[in-house]
XYZ file of N, CA and C in Angstrom:
723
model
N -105.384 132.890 -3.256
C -103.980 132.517 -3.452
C -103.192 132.961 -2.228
N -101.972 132.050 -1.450
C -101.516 132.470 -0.709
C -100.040 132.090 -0.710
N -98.951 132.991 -0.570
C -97.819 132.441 -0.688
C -97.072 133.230 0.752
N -95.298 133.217 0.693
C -94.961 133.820 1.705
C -94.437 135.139 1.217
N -95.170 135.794 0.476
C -94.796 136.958 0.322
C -96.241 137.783 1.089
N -97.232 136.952 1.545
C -98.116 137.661 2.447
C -99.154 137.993 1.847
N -99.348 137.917 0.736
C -100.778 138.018 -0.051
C -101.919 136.874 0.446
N -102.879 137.716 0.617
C -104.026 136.425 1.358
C -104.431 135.578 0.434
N -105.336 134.814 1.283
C -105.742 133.594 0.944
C -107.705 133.888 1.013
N -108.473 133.090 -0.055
C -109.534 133.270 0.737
C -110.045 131.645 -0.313
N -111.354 131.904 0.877
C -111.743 129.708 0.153
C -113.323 130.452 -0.878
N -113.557 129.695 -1.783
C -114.500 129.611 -2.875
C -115.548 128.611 -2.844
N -116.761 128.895 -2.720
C -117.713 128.037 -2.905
C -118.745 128.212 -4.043
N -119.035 127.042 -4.544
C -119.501 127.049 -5.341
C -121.042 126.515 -4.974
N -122.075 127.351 -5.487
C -123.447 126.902 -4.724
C -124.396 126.366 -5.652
N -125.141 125.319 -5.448
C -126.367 124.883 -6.301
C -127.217 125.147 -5.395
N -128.627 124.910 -6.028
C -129.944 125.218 -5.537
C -130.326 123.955 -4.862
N -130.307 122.924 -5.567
C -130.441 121.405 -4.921
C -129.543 120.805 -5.297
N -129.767 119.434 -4.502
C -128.769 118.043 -4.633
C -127.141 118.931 -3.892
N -126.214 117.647 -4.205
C -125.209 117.922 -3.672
C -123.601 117.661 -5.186
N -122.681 117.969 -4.587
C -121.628 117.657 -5.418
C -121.448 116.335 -5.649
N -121.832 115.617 -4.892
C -122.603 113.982 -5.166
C -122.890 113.967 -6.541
N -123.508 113.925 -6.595
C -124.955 113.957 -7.382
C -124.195 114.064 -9.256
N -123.243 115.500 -8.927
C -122.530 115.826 -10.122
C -121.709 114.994 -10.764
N -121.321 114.477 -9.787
C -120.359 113.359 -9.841
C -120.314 111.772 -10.657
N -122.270 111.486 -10.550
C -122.692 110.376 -11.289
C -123.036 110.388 -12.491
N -122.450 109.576 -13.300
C -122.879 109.066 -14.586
C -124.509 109.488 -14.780
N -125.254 109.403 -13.841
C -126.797 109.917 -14.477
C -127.178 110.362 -13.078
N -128.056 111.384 -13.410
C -129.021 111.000 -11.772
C -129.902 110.429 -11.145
N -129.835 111.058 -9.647
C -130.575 110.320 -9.105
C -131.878 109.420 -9.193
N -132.567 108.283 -8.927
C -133.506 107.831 -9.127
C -133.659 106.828 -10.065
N -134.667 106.794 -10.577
C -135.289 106.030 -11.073
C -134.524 105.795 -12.821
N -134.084 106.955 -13.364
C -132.728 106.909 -14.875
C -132.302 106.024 -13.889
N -131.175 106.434 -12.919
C -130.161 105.895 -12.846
C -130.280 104.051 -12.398
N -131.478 103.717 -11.829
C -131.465 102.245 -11.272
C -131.677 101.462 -13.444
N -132.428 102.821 -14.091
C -132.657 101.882 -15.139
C -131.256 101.863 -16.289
N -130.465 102.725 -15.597
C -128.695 102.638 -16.426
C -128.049 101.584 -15.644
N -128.430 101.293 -14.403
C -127.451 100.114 -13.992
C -127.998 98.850 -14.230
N -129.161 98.733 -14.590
C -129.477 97.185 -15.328
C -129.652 97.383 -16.094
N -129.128 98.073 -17.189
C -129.074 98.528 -18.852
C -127.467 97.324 -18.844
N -126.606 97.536 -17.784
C -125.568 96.393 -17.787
C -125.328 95.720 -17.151
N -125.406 94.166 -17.929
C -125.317 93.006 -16.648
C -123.810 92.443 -16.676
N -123.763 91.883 -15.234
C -122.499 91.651 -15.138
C -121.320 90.704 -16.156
N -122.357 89.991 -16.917
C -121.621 89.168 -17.689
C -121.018 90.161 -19.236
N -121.593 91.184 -19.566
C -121.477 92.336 -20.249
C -120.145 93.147 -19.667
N -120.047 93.584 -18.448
C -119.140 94.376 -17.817
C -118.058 93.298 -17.929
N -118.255 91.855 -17.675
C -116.971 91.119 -18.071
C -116.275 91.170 -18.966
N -117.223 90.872 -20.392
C -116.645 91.104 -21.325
C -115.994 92.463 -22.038
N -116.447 92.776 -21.399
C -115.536 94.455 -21.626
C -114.882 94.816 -21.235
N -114.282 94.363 -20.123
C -113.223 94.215 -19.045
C -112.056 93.437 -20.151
N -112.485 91.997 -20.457
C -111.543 91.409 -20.730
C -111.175 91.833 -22.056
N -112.239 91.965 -22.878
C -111.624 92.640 -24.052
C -110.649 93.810 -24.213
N -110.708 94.438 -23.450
C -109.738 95.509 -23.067
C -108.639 95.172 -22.588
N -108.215 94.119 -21.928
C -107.325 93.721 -20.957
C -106.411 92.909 -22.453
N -107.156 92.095 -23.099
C -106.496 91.282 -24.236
C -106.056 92.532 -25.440
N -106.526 93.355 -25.604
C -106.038 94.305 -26.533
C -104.736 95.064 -26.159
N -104.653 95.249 -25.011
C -103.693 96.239 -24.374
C -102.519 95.321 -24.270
N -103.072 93.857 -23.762
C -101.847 92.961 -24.008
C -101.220 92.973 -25.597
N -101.973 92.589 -26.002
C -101.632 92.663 -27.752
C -100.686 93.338 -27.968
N -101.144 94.941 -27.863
C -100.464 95.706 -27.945
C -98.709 95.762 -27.974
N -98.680 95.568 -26.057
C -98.189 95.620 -25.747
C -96.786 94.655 -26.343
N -97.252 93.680 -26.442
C -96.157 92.619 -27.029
C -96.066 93.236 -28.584
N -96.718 93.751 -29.257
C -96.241 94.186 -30.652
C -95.525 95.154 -30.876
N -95.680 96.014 -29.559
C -94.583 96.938 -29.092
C -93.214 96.695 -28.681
N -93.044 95.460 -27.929
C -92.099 94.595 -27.336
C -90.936 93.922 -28.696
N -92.053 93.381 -29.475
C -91.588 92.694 -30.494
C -90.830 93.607 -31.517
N -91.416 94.951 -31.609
C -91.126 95.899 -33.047
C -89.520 96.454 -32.028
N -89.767 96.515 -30.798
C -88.417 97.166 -30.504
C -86.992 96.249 -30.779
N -87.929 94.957 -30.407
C -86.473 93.097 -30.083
C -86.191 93.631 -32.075
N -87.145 93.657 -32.597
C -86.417 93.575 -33.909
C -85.777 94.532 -34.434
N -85.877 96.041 -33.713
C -85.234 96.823 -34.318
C -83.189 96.536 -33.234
N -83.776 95.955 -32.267
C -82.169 95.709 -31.810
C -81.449 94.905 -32.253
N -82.333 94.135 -33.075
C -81.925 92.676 -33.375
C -80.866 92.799 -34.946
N -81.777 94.098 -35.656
C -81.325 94.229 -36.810
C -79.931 95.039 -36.670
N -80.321 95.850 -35.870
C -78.408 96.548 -35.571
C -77.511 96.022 -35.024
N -77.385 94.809 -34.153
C -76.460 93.793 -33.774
C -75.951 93.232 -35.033
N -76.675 92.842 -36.221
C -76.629 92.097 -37.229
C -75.961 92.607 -38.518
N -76.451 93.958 -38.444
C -75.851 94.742 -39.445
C -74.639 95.178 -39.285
N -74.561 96.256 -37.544
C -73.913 96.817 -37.257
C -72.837 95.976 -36.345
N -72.940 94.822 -36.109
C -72.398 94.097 -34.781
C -72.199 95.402 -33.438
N -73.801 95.714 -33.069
C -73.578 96.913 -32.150
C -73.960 96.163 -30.791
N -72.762 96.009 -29.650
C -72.562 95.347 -28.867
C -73.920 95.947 -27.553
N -74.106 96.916 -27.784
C -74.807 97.672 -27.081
C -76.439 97.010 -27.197
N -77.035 96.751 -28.266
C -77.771 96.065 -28.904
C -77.815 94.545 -28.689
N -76.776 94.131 -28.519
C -76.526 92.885 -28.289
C -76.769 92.485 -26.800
N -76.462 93.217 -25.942
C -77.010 93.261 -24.706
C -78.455 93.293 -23.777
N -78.801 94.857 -24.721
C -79.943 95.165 -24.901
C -80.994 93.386 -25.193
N -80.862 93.149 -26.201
C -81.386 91.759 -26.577
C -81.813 90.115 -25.553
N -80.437 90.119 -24.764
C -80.430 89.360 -23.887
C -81.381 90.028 -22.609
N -81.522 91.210 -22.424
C -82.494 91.921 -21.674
C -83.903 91.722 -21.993
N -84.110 91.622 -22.789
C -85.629 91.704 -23.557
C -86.028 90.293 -23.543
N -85.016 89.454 -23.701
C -85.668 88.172 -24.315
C -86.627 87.645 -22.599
N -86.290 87.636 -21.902
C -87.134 87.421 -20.498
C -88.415 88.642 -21.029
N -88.433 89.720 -20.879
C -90.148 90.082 -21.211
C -90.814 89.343 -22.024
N -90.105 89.095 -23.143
C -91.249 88.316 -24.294
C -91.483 87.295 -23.627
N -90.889 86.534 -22.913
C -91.641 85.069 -22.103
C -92.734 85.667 -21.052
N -92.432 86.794 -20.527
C -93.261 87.043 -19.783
C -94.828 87.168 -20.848
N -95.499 87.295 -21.610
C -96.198 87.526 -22.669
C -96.859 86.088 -23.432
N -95.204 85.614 -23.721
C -95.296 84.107 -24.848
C -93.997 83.029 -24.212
N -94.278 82.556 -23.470
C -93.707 81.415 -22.726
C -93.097 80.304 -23.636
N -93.467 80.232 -23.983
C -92.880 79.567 -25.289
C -91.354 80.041 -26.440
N -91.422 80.881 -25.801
C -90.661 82.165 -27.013
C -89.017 80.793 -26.376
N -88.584 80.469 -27.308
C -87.047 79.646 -27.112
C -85.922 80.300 -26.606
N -84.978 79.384 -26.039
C -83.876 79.920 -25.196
C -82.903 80.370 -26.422
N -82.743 79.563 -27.486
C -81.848 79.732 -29.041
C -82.121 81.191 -28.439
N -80.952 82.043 -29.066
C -80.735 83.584 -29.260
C -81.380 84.180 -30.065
N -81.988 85.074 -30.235
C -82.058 86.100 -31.131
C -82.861 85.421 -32.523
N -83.505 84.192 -32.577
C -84.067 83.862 -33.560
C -85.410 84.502 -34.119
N -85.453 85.131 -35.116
C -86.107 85.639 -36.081
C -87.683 85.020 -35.899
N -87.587 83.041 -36.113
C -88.521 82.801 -36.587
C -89.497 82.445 -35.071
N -88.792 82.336 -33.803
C -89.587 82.448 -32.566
C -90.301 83.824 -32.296
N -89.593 84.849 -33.002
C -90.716 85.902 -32.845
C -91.953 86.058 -34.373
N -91.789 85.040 -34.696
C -92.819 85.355 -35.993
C -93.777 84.072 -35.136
N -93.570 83.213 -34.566
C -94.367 82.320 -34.017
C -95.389 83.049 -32.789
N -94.503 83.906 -32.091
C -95.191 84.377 -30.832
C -96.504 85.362 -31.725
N -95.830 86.035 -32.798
C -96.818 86.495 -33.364
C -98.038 85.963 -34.093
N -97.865 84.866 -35.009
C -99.462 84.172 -35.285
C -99.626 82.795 -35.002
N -98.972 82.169 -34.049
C -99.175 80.938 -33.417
C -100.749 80.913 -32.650
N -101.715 81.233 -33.619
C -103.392 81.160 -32.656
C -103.786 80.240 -32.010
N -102.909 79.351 -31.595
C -102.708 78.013 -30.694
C -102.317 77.869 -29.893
N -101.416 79.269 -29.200
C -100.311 79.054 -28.399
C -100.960 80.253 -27.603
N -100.693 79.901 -26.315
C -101.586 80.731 -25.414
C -100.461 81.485 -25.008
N -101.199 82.848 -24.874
C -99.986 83.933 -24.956
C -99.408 84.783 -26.270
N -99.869 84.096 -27.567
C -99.420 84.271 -28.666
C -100.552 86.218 -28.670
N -99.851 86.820 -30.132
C -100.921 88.171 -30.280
C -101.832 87.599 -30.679
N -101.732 87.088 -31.643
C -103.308 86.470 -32.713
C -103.977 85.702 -31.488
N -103.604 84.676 -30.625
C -104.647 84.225 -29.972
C -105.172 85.110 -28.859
N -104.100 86.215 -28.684
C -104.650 86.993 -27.528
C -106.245 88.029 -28.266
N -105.779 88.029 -29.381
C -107.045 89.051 -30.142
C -107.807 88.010 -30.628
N -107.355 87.149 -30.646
C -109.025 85.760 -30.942
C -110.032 85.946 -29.452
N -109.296 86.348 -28.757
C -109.781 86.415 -26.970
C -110.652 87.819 -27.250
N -109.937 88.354 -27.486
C -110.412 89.758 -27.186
C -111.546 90.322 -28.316
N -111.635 89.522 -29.685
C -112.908 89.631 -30.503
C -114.185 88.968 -30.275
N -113.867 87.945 -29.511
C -114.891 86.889 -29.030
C -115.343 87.618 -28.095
N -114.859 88.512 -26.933
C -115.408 89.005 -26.042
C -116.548 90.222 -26.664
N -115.222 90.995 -27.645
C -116.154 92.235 -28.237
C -117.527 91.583 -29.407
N -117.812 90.168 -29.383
C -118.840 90.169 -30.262
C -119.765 89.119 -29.079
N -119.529 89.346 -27.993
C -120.497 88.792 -27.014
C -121.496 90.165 -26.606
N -120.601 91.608 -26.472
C -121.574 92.339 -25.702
C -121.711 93.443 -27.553
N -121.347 92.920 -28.841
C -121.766 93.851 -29.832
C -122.543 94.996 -30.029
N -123.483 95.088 -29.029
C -125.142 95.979 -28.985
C -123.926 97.200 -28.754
N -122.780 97.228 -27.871
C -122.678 98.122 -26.842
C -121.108 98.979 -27.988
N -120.826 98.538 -29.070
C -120.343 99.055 -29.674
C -120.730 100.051 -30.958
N -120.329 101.355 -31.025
C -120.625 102.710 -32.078
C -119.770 101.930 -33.293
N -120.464 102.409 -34.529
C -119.706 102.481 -35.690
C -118.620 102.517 -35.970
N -117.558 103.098 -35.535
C -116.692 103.616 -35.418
C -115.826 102.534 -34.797
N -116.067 101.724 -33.684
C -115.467 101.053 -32.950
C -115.681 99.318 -33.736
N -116.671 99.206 -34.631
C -117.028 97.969 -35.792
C -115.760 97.938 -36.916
N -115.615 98.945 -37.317
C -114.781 99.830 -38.315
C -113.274 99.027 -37.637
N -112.745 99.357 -36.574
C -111.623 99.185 -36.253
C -111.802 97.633 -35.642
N -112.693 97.141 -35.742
C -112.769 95.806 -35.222
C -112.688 94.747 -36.569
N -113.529 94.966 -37.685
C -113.368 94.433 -38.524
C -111.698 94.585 -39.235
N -110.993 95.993 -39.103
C -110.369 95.822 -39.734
C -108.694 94.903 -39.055
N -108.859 94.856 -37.331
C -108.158 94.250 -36.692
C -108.591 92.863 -37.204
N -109.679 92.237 -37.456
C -109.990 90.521 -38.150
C -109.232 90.261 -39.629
N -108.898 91.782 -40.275
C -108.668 91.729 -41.688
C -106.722 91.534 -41.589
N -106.849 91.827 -41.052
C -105.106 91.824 -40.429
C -104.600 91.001 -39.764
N -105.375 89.794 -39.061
C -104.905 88.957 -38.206
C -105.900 87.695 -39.711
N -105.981 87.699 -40.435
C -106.269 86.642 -41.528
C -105.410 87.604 -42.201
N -104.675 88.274 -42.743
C -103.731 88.368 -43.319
C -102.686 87.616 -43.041
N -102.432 88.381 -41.469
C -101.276 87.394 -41.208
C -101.049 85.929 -40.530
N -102.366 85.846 -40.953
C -101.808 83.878 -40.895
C -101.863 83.529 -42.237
N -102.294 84.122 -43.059
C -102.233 83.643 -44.415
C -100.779 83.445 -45.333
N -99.880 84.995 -45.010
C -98.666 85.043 -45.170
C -97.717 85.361 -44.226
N -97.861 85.050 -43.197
C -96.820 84.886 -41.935
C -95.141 84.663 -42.538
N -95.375 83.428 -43.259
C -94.447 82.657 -43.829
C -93.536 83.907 -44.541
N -94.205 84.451 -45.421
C -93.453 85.108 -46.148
C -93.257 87.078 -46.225
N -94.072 86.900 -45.340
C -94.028 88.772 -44.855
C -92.831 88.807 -44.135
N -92.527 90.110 -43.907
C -91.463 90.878 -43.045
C -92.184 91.142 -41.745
N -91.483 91.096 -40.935
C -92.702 91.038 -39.167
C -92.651 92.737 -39.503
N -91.694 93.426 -39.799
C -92.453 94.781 -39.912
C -93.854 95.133 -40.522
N -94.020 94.874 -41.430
C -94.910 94.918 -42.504
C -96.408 94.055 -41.704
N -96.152 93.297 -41.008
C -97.365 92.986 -40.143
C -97.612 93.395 -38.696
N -96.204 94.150 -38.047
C -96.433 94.432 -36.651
C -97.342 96.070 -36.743
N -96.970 96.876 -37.402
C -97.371 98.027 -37.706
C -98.299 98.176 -37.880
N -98.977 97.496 -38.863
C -100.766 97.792 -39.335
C -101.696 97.047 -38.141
N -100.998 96.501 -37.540
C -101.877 96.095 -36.209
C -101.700 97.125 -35.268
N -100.481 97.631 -35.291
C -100.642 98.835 -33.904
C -101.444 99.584 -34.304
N -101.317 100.122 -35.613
C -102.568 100.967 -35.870
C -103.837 100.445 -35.992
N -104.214 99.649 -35.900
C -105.610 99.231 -35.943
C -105.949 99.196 -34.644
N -105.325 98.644 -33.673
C -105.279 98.699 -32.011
C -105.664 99.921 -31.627
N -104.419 101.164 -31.972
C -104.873 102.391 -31.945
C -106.072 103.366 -32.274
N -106.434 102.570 -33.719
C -107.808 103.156 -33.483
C -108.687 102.622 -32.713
N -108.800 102.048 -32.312
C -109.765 100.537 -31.885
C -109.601 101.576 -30.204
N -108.465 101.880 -29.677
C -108.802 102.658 -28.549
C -109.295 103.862 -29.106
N -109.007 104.450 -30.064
C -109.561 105.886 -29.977
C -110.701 106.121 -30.013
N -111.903 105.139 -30.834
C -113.111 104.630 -31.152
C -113.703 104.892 -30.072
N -113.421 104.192 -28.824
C -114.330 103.729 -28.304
C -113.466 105.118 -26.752
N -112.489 105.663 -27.154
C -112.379 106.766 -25.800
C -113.426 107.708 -25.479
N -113.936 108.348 -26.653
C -115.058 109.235 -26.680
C -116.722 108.185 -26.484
N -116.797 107.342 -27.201
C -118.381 107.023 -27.680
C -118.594 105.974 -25.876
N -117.529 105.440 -25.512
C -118.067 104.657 -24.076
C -117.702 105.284 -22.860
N -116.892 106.568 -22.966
C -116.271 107.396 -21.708
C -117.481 107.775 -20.819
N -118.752 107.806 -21.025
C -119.497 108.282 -20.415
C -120.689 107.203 -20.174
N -120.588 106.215 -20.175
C -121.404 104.892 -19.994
C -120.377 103.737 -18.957
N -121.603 103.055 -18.693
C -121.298 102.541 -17.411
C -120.458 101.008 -17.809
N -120.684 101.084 -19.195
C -120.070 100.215 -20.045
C -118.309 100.523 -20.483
N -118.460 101.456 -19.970
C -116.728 102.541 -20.779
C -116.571 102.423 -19.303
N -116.874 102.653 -18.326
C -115.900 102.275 -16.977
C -114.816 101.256 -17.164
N -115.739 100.092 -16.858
C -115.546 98.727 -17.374
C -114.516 98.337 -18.176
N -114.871 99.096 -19.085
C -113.924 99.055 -20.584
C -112.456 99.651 -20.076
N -112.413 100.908 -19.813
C -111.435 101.653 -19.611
C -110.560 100.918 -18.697
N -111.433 100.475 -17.282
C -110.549 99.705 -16.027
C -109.877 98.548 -16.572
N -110.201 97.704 -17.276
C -109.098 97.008 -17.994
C -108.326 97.297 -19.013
N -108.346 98.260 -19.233
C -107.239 99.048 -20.039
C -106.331 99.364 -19.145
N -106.753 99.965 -18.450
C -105.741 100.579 -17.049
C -105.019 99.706 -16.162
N -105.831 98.279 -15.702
C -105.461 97.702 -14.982
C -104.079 96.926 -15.860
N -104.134 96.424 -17.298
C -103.334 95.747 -18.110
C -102.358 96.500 -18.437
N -102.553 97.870 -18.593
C -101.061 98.972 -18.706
C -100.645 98.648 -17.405
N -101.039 99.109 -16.335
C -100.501 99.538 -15.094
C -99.385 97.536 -15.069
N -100.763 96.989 -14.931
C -99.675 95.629 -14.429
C -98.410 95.038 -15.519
N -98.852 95.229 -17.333
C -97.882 95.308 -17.502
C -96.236 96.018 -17.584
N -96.586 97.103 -17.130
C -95.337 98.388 -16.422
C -94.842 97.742 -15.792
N -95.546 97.569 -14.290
C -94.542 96.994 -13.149
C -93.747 95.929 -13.633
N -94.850 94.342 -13.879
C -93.970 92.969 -14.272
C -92.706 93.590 -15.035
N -93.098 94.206 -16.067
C -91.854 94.836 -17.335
C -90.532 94.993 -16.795
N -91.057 96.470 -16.073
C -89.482 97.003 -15.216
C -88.942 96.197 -14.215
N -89.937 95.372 -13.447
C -89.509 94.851 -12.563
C -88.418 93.623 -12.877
N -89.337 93.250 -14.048
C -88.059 92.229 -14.626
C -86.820 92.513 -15.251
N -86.942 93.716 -15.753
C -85.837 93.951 -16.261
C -84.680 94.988 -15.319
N -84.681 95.405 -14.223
C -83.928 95.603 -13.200
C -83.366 94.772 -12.834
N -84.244 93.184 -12.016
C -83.636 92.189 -12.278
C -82.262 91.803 -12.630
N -82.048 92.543 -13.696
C -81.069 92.250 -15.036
C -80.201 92.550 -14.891
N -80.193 94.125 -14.417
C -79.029 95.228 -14.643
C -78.241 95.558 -13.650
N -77.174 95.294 -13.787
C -76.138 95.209 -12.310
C -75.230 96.424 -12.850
N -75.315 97.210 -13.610
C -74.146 98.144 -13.802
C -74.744 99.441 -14.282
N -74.131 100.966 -14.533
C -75.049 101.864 -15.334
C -75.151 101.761 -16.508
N -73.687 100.743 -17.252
C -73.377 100.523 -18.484
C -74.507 99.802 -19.206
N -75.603 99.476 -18.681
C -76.548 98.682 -19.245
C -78.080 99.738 -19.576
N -77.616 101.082 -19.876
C -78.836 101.978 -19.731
C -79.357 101.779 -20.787
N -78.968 101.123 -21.942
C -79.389 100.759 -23.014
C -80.762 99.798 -22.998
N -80.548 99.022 -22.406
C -81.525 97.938 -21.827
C -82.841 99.042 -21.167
N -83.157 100.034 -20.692
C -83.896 100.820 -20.056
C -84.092 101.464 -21.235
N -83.396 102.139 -22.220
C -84.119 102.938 -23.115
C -84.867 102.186 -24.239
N -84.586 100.423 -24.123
C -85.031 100.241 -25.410
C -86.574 100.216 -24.644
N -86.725 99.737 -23.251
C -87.485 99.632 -22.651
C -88.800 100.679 -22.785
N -88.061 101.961 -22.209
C -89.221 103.295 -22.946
C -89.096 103.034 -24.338
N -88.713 102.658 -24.869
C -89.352 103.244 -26.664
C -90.422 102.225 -26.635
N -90.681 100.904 -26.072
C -91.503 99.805 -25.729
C -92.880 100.631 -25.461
N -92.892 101.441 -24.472
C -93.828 102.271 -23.635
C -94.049 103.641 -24.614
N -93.151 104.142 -24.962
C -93.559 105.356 -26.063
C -94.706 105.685 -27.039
């Protein structure tokens, strides 16, 4: 440790007998394991795990998007809270970014129940997790118990809600999907973190947070020409929360 009060400094090494800090570093070692862990996965496998990850995080993400538009949506309505009302016109550009389709009409109720189980409409959640189950039942071998569990029960929830779309409350269907999402990552943080298959997995998790952040904020700065609009930014983090 060294600071400017004059106390020394000294450096630490840490010694093995063989190999190098290399070595520690890889998923398996050297040789002959490791050539037979990297064609344990072929590239069309690492795709699909890529993308499945990438379509979940989207999912997500818009059900996050959506649960916030409706909680602003409902206090403009109740409350005529002008603040909210603003907020709203802010948001409605992300959801296109997501569901292109989503209508210019204001604040309509039933364009966000469409973005939600329209499995036809590209961009929609349900078709984004029709994407993202098809992928997870291409490389199946490579999923634990645990991660079946939260997969089946994400299929049980997206045939729910096309069944009663019509007549549910979008609360009552946005929720039991985040949590199923949620487990569906937690499943698989531990059982693929250490396979060459959980790289894969993880990097499109990462890559689909990271890029949807930027597009997000970026669009919604865009927006904001005053400080009076900080509202628009916080509904933003509770989006991300």
């Amino acid at each position: 440790i060294a600071n400017q009060a004059g106390s020394p400094s000294k450096d630490t090494w840490l010694l093995r007998k063989t190999g190098s800090l290399r070595d520690v570093l890889r998923l398996s070692p050297p040789g002959r394991a490791r050539k037979t862990a990297a064609a344990a996965l072929t590239s069309r496998a690492a795709e699909h795990l890529f993308w499945c990850s990438r379509y979940i995080e989207r999912s997500e993400m818009m059900l996050r998007l959506i649960r916030t538009y409706l909680f602003r949506l409902e206090n403009y309505r109740d409350y005529g809270d002008m603040e909210s009302s603003s907020a709203l016109k802010r948001l409605t550009p992300l959801l296109r970014l997501y569901y292109s389709s989503f209508g210019s009409e204001r604040w309509r109720e039933t364009e966000l129940r469409l973005a939600l189980i329209d499995g036809d409409a590209s961009g929609s959640i349900v078709f984004n997790l029709h994407r993202a189950l098809e992928a997870a039942y291409t490389v199946r071998d490579l999923w634990p118990l645990d991660s079946w569990r939260a997969i089946e029960q994400i299929e049980e929830l997206i045939q729910q809600s096309e069944r009663a779309a019509r007549s549910m409350l979008l609360e009552k269907l946005i929720q039991p999907l985040v949590n199923a999402l949620m487990a569906f990552w937690g499943a698989n943080q531990e059982s693929l973190a250490l396979t060459q298959g959980g790289l894969w997995f993880h990097l499109g998790h990462r890559i689909e947070r990271i890029h949807g952040l930027l597009v997000g904020t970026a669009t919604l700065c865009e927006q904001i020409y005053s400080d009076d609009e900080i509202h628009a930014l916080e509904s933003w983090l509770e989006v991300n929360s």
